[in-house]
Short mmCIF file of C-alpha atoms in Angstrom, two decimals:
data_model
loop_
_atom_site.label_atom_id
_atom_site.label_comp_id
_atom_site.label_asym_id
_atom_site.label_seq_id
_atom_site.Cartn_x
_atom_site.Cartn_y
_atom_site.Cartn_z
CA MET A 25 0.48 31.99 15.14
CA THR A 26 -1.62 28.88 15.75
CA ILE A 27 -0.53 26.03 18.00
CA GLY A 28 -0.10 23.75 14.96
CA ALA A 29 2.09 26.32 13.18
CA ALA A 30 4.18 26.78 16.31
CA VAL A 31 4.77 23.05 16.53
CA LEU A 32 5.84 22.91 12.89
CA ALA A 33 8.11 25.92 13.28
CA SER A 34 9.85 24.42 16.29
CA GLU A 35 10.76 21.18 14.50
CA GLU A 36 14.18 20.62 13.04
CA VAL A 37 14.02 20.88 9.27
CA PRO A 38 14.84 17.48 7.72
CA LEU A 39 17.78 17.45 5.31
CA SER A 40 15.46 16.49 2.45
CA ALA A 41 13.21 19.47 3.17
CA ARG A 42 15.78 22.27 3.04
CA SER A 43 15.18 22.97 -0.61
CA GLY A 44 12.70 25.65 -1.59
CA LEU A 45 11.15 23.51 -4.34
CA ARG A 46 7.36 23.66 -4.06
CA LEU A 47 4.73 22.24 -6.39
CA SER A 48 1.14 23.37 -6.80
CA ALA A 49 -1.69 20.89 -7.25
CA THR A 50 -1.91 21.67 -10.97
CA ALA A 51 1.83 21.30 -11.53
CA SER A 52 1.99 18.06 -9.55
CA PHE A 53 -0.95 16.62 -11.51
CA PHE A 54 0.58 17.28 -14.93
CA ILE A 55 4.00 16.05 -13.83
CA ALA A 56 2.45 12.88 -12.41
CA LEU A 57 0.35 12.41 -15.55
CA ILE A 58 3.45 12.58 -17.74
CA VAL A 59 5.45 10.24 -15.50
CA PHE A 60 2.72 7.63 -15.19
CA GLY A 61 1.99 8.04 -18.90
CA LEU A 62 5.57 6.92 -19.55
CA ALA A 63 4.98 4.00 -17.18
CA GLY A 64 1.89 3.21 -19.26
CA LEU A 65 4.01 3.08 -22.41
CA ALA A 66 6.32 0.65 -20.63
CA ALA A 67 3.29 -1.45 -19.64
CA PHE A 68 2.07 -1.46 -23.24
CA TRP A 69 5.51 -2.54 -24.41
CA LEU A 70 5.60 -5.36 -21.85
CA THR A 71 2.17 -6.53 -23.02
CA THR A 72 2.91 -6.45 -26.74
CA GLY A 73 6.59 -7.40 -26.67
CA SER A 74 6.48 -10.21 -24.15
CA GLY A 75 7.53 -12.75 -26.80
CA HIS A 76 10.77 -10.92 -27.55
CA LEU A 77 11.46 -10.41 -23.85
CA SER A 78 10.83 -14.09 -23.12
CA ALA A 79 13.42 -14.99 -25.74
CA LEU A 80 15.88 -12.79 -23.86
CA GLY A 81 15.22 -14.66 -20.60
CA PHE A 82 12.61 -12.44 -18.95
CA SER A 83 9.29 -13.55 -17.44
CA GLY A 84 6.59 -12.29 -15.07
CA PHE A 85 5.05 -9.60 -17.31
CA THR A 86 1.52 -9.73 -15.91
CA VAL A 87 -0.19 -9.99 -12.52
CA PRO A 88 -2.31 -13.19 -12.41
CA ASP A 89 -4.92 -11.56 -10.14
CA ALA A 90 -5.35 -8.71 -12.64
CA ILE A 91 -5.95 -11.11 -15.52
CA SER A 92 -8.50 -12.99 -13.40
CA LEU A 93 -10.27 -9.72 -12.54
CA GLU A 94 -10.39 -8.75 -16.21
CA ARG A 95 -12.24 -11.99 -16.94
CA SER A 96 -14.56 -11.40 -13.99
CA VAL A 97 -15.46 -7.90 -15.26
CA HIS A 98 -16.37 -9.30 -18.68
CA LEU A 99 -18.32 -12.14 -17.08
CA ALA A 100 -20.21 -9.81 -14.74
CA TRP A 101 -21.44 -7.50 -17.49
CA ARG A 102 -22.15 -10.18 -20.09
CA SER A 103 -23.97 -12.69 -17.92
CA ASN A 104 -25.86 -12.94 -14.64
CA TRP A 105 -23.94 -11.43 -11.71
CA SER A 106 -25.28 -14.16 -9.47
CA HIS A 107 -22.97 -16.59 -11.28
CA ILE A 108 -19.95 -14.89 -9.68
CA PRO A 109 -19.32 -15.97 -6.06
CA ASN A 110 -18.45 -13.27 -3.50
CA ILE A 111 -18.75 -10.49 -6.07
CA SER A 112 -19.19 -7.98 -3.23
CA THR A 113 -15.47 -8.35 -2.47
CA PHE A 114 -14.56 -6.78 -5.83
CA LEU A 115 -17.76 -5.01 -6.88
CA GLY A 116 -15.86 -1.71 -7.02
CA THR A 117 -13.50 -3.17 -9.60
CA VAL A 118 -16.42 -4.43 -11.70
CA LEU A 119 -18.02 -0.96 -11.69
CA VAL A 120 -14.91 1.17 -12.18
CA TYR A 121 -13.59 -0.92 -15.05
CA TYR A 122 -16.90 -1.53 -16.83
CA PRO A 123 -15.81 0.50 -19.93
CA ILE A 124 -13.20 -2.15 -20.82
CA ILE A 125 -16.19 -4.00 -22.28
CA LEU A 126 -16.39 -1.19 -24.86
CA PHE A 127 -12.82 0.07 -25.17
CA GLY A 128 -10.66 -2.86 -24.07
CA LYS A 129 -7.32 -2.47 -22.32
CA ALA A 130 -6.99 1.13 -23.51
CA TYR A 131 -9.60 2.21 -20.95
CA ALA A 132 -7.89 0.33 -18.12
CA LEU A 133 -4.59 1.98 -19.04
CA VAL A 134 -6.07 5.50 -19.09
CA ALA A 135 -8.10 4.95 -15.91
CA ASN A 136 -5.15 3.55 -13.96
CA ILE A 137 -2.78 6.30 -15.08
CA THR A 138 -5.34 8.94 -14.07
CA LEU A 139 -5.98 7.34 -10.67
CA LEU A 140 -2.25 7.18 -9.93
CA ALA A 141 -1.75 10.80 -11.02
CA LEU A 142 -4.59 11.91 -8.73
CA SER A 143 -3.09 9.82 -5.92
CA ALA A 144 0.20 11.64 -6.41
CA VAL A 145 -1.59 15.01 -6.18
CA LEU A 146 -3.30 13.94 -2.95
CA PHE A 147 0.03 12.79 -1.50
CA ASN A 148 1.53 16.15 -2.44
CA ALA A 149 -1.29 17.87 -0.54
CA THR A 150 -0.73 15.57 2.44
CA LEU A 151 2.96 16.51 2.53
CA HIS A 152 1.95 20.18 2.53
CA ARG A 153 -0.26 19.46 5.56
CA VAL A 154 2.49 17.62 7.40
CA ALA A 155 5.48 19.85 6.69
CA GLY A 156 3.85 23.26 6.14
CA SER A 157 6.40 25.89 5.18
CA GLN A 158 9.20 23.32 5.46
CA TYR A 159 7.70 21.21 2.67
CA SER A 160 9.96 20.22 -0.19
CA GLY A 161 8.73 18.96 -3.52
CA ARG A 162 11.82 16.77 -3.72
CA ILE A 163 10.28 14.29 -1.27
CA TRP A 164 7.26 14.07 -3.55
CA LEU A 165 9.38 13.64 -6.68
CA VAL A 166 11.26 10.76 -5.05
CA ALA A 167 7.93 9.12 -4.20
CA LEU A 168 6.67 9.64 -7.75
CA THR A 169 9.80 8.04 -9.19
CA MET A 170 9.66 5.00 -6.91
CA VAL A 171 5.96 4.33 -7.55
CA SER A 172 6.10 4.85 -11.33
CA THR A 173 9.11 2.56 -11.79
CA ASN A 174 7.72 -0.31 -9.72
CA PHE A 175 7.33 -3.33 -12.00
CA TYR A 176 4.27 -4.55 -10.11
CA ILE A 177 2.46 -1.23 -10.62
CA ILE A 178 3.53 -1.14 -14.27
CA SER A 179 2.23 -4.69 -14.81
CA CYS A 180 -1.17 -3.71 -13.36
CA LEU A 181 -1.68 -0.67 -15.61
CA PRO A 182 -3.34 -2.39 -18.63
CA TYR A 183 -5.73 -4.45 -16.49
CA PRO A 184 -8.57 -4.06 -13.98
CA ASN A 185 -7.13 -4.45 -10.49
CA LYS A 186 -7.75 -3.66 -6.85
CA GLU A 187 -4.40 -2.11 -5.94
CA ILE A 188 -4.53 1.11 -7.98
CA PRO A 189 -8.08 2.14 -6.94
CA LEU A 190 -7.08 1.34 -3.34
CA ILE A 191 -3.94 3.47 -3.69
CA PHE A 192 -6.22 6.34 -4.72
CA LEU A 193 -8.76 5.76 -1.92
CA THR A 194 -5.98 5.40 0.65
CA SER A 195 -4.48 8.69 -0.54
CA VAL A 196 -7.89 10.33 -0.08
CA ASN A 197 -8.15 8.75 3.36
CA LEU A 198 -4.73 9.97 4.51
CA LEU A 199 -5.34 13.55 3.40
CA ALA A 200 -8.77 13.51 5.06
CA LEU A 201 -7.42 12.15 8.35
CA VAL A 202 -4.49 14.56 8.48
CA GLY A 203 -6.82 17.46 7.64
CA GLY A 204 -9.53 16.39 10.08
CA ARG A 205 -12.16 15.81 7.38
CA TRP A 206 -13.71 12.79 9.04
CA TYR A 207 -16.69 12.56 6.66
CA LEU A 208 -14.31 12.21 3.70
CA ALA A 209 -12.29 9.61 5.57
CA GLY A 210 -15.49 7.67 6.26
CA LEU A 211 -16.50 7.84 2.59
CA SER A 212 -13.12 6.52 1.44
CA ILE A 213 -13.38 3.64 3.92
CA PHE A 214 -16.88 2.80 2.68
CA LEU A 215 -15.74 2.80 -0.96
CA SER A 216 -12.65 0.72 -0.11
CA PHE A 217 -14.95 -2.00 1.22
CA TRP A 218 -16.16 -2.70 -2.32
CA PHE A 219 -12.61 -3.35 -3.49
CA ARG A 220 -11.16 -5.23 -0.51
CA ASP A 221 -13.34 -5.61 2.56
CA GLY A 222 -10.52 -6.55 4.93
CA PHE A 223 -8.50 -3.48 3.96
CA ALA A 224 -11.52 -1.26 4.62
CA LEU A 225 -11.70 -2.74 8.11
CA ILE A 226 -8.03 -1.88 8.63
CA LEU A 227 -8.62 1.70 7.45
CA GLY A 228 -11.47 1.86 9.97
CA MET A 229 -9.08 0.78 12.73
CA VAL A 230 -6.62 3.42 11.57
CA ALA A 231 -9.34 6.09 11.72
CA VAL A 232 -10.27 5.14 15.29
CA VAL A 233 -6.64 5.25 16.42
CA LEU A 234 -5.93 8.57 14.68
CA ILE A 235 -9.05 10.21 16.08
CA CYS A 236 -7.98 9.18 19.59
CA ARG A 237 -4.39 10.26 18.91
CA ARG A 238 -5.47 13.62 17.55
CA PHE A 239 -7.86 14.54 20.34
CA ALA A 240 -5.92 12.98 23.23
CA PHE A 241 -2.47 14.17 22.22
CA VAL A 242 -2.16 17.00 24.74
CA SER A 243 -3.17 14.87 27.72
CA GLY A 244 -1.90 11.34 27.65
CA GLY A 245 -1.78 10.84 23.90
CA MET A 246 1.25 8.57 24.07
CA ILE A 247 -0.39 6.34 26.65
CA ALA A 248 -3.60 6.20 24.62
CA THR A 249 -1.66 5.30 21.48
CA LEU A 250 0.26 2.47 23.13
CA PHE A 251 -2.94 1.14 24.65
CA LEU A 252 -4.75 1.17 21.32
CA ILE A 253 -1.91 -0.58 19.50
CA MET A 254 -1.81 -3.36 22.09
CA LEU A 255 -5.61 -3.54 21.92
CA LEU A 256 -5.40 -4.13 18.17
CA ILE A 257 -2.98 -7.02 18.69
CA ALA A 258 -5.56 -8.78 20.88
CA PHE A 259 -8.63 -7.47 19.05
CA PRO A 260 -11.49 -10.03 19.05
CA ILE A 261 -12.22 -9.75 15.34
CA THR A 262 -14.75 -12.58 15.50
CA GLU A 263 -17.16 -10.14 17.16
CA LEU A 264 -17.30 -8.23 13.87
CA ALA A 265 -17.88 -11.31 11.72
CA GLY A 266 -21.65 -10.97 12.02
CA VAL A 267 -21.56 -7.53 10.38
CA ASP A 268 -20.79 -8.89 6.93
CA ARG A 269 -21.29 -12.36 5.46
CA THR A 270 -18.04 -12.24 3.48
CA LEU A 271 -16.05 -11.22 6.55
CA GLN A 272 -17.67 -14.06 8.46
CA ARG A 273 -16.63 -16.49 5.71
CA ASN A 274 -13.04 -15.23 5.79
CA VAL A 275 -12.87 -15.56 9.56
CA GLU A 276 -14.26 -19.09 9.45
CA ILE A 277 -11.78 -20.16 6.76
CA GLY A 278 -8.93 -18.60 8.70
CA ALA A 279 -10.00 -20.36 11.88
CA GLU A 280 -10.08 -23.72 10.08
CA ILE A 281 -6.59 -23.23 8.67
CA ALA A 282 -4.82 -21.57 11.58
CA GLY A 283 -6.92 -22.30 14.62
CA ASP A 284 -8.20 -19.78 17.13
CA LYS A 285 -5.97 -16.91 16.01
CA PHE A 286 -8.79 -14.36 15.74
CA SER A 287 -9.67 -14.37 19.43
CA ALA A 288 -8.22 -12.06 22.06
CA LEU A 289 -6.16 -14.99 23.37
CA GLY A 290 -5.14 -16.39 19.97
CA ASP A 291 -1.72 -17.69 19.00
CA ILE A 292 0.51 -14.69 19.72
CA ILE A 293 3.61 -16.48 18.47
CA ALA A 294 1.99 -17.23 15.10
CA TYR A 295 0.77 -13.65 14.93
CA GLY A 296 4.26 -12.37 15.68
CA SER A 297 5.78 -14.55 12.95
CA ARG A 298 3.28 -13.19 10.41
CA LEU A 299 4.04 -9.67 11.61
CA VAL A 300 7.76 -10.16 10.99
CA GLY A 301 7.10 -11.95 7.70
CA ASN A 302 4.92 -9.12 6.41
CA ALA A 303 7.60 -6.61 7.39
CA VAL A 304 10.70 -8.20 5.89
CA ASN A 305 9.89 -11.07 3.49
CA LEU A 306 9.49 -9.10 0.26
CA GLY A 307 12.53 -6.93 0.90
CA LEU A 308 14.97 -9.53 2.21
CA ARG A 309 13.81 -12.80 0.58
CA PRO A 310 12.73 -11.81 -2.94
CA GLN A 311 11.82 -14.19 -5.73
CA VAL A 312 13.50 -12.55 -8.72
CA VAL A 313 14.30 -15.52 -10.98
CA ASP A 314 12.11 -18.17 -12.60
CA VAL A 315 12.63 -21.92 -12.90
CA GLN A 316 14.66 -21.41 -16.07
CA GLY A 317 17.02 -18.94 -14.44
CA GLY A 318 15.53 -15.89 -16.16
CA LEU A 319 14.67 -12.59 -14.54
CA TYR A 320 11.16 -12.61 -13.03
CA LEU A 321 9.97 -9.00 -13.46
CA LEU A 322 6.95 -9.33 -11.18
CA GLY A 323 9.24 -10.65 -8.45
CA ILE A 324 11.53 -7.65 -8.97
CA GLY A 325 8.47 -5.42 -8.52
CA TYR A 326 7.68 -7.15 -5.23
CA TRP A 327 11.30 -6.70 -4.17
CA GLN A 328 11.15 -3.00 -4.99
CA PHE A 329 8.02 -2.67 -2.88
CA GLY A 330 9.54 -4.79 -0.10
CA ILE A 331 12.43 -2.34 0.23
CA ILE A 332 10.00 0.58 0.31
CA LEU A 333 7.88 -1.24 2.91
CA LEU A 334 10.78 -2.06 5.22
CA ALA A 335 12.16 1.48 5.06
CA GLY A 336 8.65 2.89 5.58
CA LEU A 337 8.10 0.75 8.67
CA ILE A 338 11.35 1.99 10.19
CA TRP A 339 10.27 5.55 9.43
CA GLY A 340 6.94 4.80 11.10
CA VAL A 341 8.57 3.48 14.27
CA LYS A 342 10.88 6.49 14.39
CA ASN A 343 8.07 9.04 14.01
CA ILE A 344 5.18 7.39 15.84
CA PHE A 345 5.52 9.81 18.77
CA SER A 346 6.65 12.82 16.78
CA SER A 347 5.77 16.22 18.23
CA ASN A 348 4.38 16.99 14.77
CA VAL A 349 0.85 15.62 15.19
CA ALA A 350 0.28 15.12 11.46
CA LYS A 351 3.55 13.23 11.00
CA GLY A 352 2.76 11.10 14.04
CA CYS A 353 -0.62 10.25 12.54
CA LEU A 354 0.98 9.09 9.29
CA ALA A 355 3.46 6.95 11.22
CA LEU A 356 0.62 5.43 13.22
CA THR A 357 -1.23 4.69 10.00
CA ILE A 358 1.67 2.56 8.78
CA MET A 359 2.05 0.65 12.05
CA VAL A 360 -1.65 -0.01 12.65
CA SER A 361 -2.06 -1.16 9.04
CA LEU A 362 0.74 -3.68 9.45
CA LEU A 363 -0.85 -4.94 12.67
CA GLY A 364 -4.19 -5.33 10.91
CA ILE A 365 -2.83 -7.05 7.81
CA SER A 366 -0.96 -9.53 9.98
CA TYR A 367 -4.31 -10.88 11.21
CA GLY A 368 -4.58 -12.64 7.86
CA THR A 369 -4.09 -16.38 7.64
CA PHE A 370 -1.05 -16.02 5.40
CA VAL A 371 1.91 -13.65 5.14
CA GLN A 372 0.71 -11.16 2.52
CA PRO A 373 2.79 -7.96 2.60
CA ARG A 374 1.38 -7.06 -0.83
CA TYR A 375 -1.73 -5.88 1.02
CA MET A 376 0.33 -2.89 2.20
CA MET A 377 0.62 -1.78 -1.44
CA PRO A 378 -2.20 0.82 -1.17
CA MET A 379 0.10 2.81 1.14
CA ILE A 380 3.04 2.81 -1.24
CA PHE A 381 3.17 6.63 -1.55
CA LEU A 382 3.26 7.06 2.23
CA LEU A 383 5.83 4.30 2.69
CA THR A 384 8.30 6.05 0.35
CA LEU A 385 8.98 8.54 3.16
CA GLY A 386 11.24 5.87 4.63
CA LEU A 387 13.63 6.37 1.71
CA SER A 388 13.10 10.03 0.84
CA GLU A 389 13.19 11.47 4.37
CA SER A 390 15.33 9.02 6.34
CA TRP A 391 19.03 8.30 5.97
CA ILE A 392 18.42 4.91 7.61
CA GLY A 393 16.31 3.86 4.65
CA ARG A 394 18.82 5.00 2.07
CA PHE A 395 22.08 3.93 3.70
CA VAL A 396 21.01 0.94 5.82
CA VAL A 397 17.85 -0.65 4.41
CA VAL A 398 18.87 -0.53 0.74
CA PRO A 399 22.34 -2.13 1.24
CA VAL A 400 20.86 -4.78 3.56
CA ALA A 401 18.07 -5.52 1.05
CA VAL A 402 20.73 -6.08 -1.63
CA ALA A 403 23.04 -8.19 0.55
CA MET A 404 20.49 -10.41 2.31
CA PRO A 405 19.06 -12.08 -0.84
CA ILE A 406 22.61 -13.07 -1.80
CA LEU A 407 23.13 -14.55 1.66
CA PHE A 408 19.79 -16.37 1.54
CA MET A 409 20.63 -17.70 -1.92
CA LEU A 410 23.95 -19.11 -0.69
CA MET A 411 22.12 -20.72 2.25
CA GLY A 412 19.31 -22.05 0.05
CA GLY A 413 16.77 -19.97 1.95
CA LEU A 414 15.06 -18.12 -0.90
CA PRO A 415 11.40 -18.90 -1.76
CA PRO A 416 10.66 -21.49 -4.49
CA LEU A 417 11.41 -20.25 -7.99
CA ALA A 418 8.58 -18.80 -10.01
CA GLY A 419 7.09 -20.76 -12.87
CA VAL A 420 6.88 -19.30 -16.37
#
């Protein structure tokens, strides 16, 4: 028996993993394809039946960024690319979704469904790596259900977008890191850069931390992990600005808006407030109604993700020093990503969306997520509403 197998065998079997349900890669792909295909039908219905739904008091059927990207893809392929500023920040989207020029939204729908199904297969393989013989397909099925019923994901399906390709690349990255395939992890980080450069930088930070965690675990791994996390909090990101012109522009804009927050001695209080905001805002202060009092579906999708995010963060804190090295690496991935995203000028928890499959472990594997986070996430918006503390209502 190998050391890794011995570690896995010695762990207490989680309640959610006591079932013998196991799914092969082929089975998981076809199940995911069917499930996301149904989500695609829902997306098509939202697109074509928005008039009827509006009459019933619903709004928020589409993601504004996705509509903007659709226009950018058409513009890029039908005119000079030089007319599009900062195209390198979404060049991957322009290339992946080029066929919409020929086939329209049908291509985007098929491509997005396929990417999500492949992401689900990769997450299934990651769970196999983490849990070994204790793996249960029920955890994966819970994740599949939560992702496929998220209104934000559904709204993105008929359009070019950054989130779904990044969900796929992040799933590749996680499986590669857990399996020690560093070349594949590096490739996924490189490709992520062409969809969202800042997120690629965060994945790079995650890779550095996980490599150190993996190879220093036996001797002082906990100390090394704590040191690296604190190092990230005070990381002088301005030193990297010269690597890429777009990153330099983002840093300069952020410095103008928020001051010297990118230096090692930046505003720790402001950073801490963004950290907390990214962790709890979507889950506890959702924007689920519009100015006319109707249900804002996109806001409900954000709320769904906010609950997943909050539960996933608690799962990450709980498992960050797990004796299961693979599980500890996944927990570290969540925490380091939150630290990196909180460097941004604004509170933008949506940027954690590429890790949605991983974050579902907070609800599928933890009783805290199911019996504490969910009730709190239902009660707190009511409390905030009574106190007048909810965000401004969405326009229609």
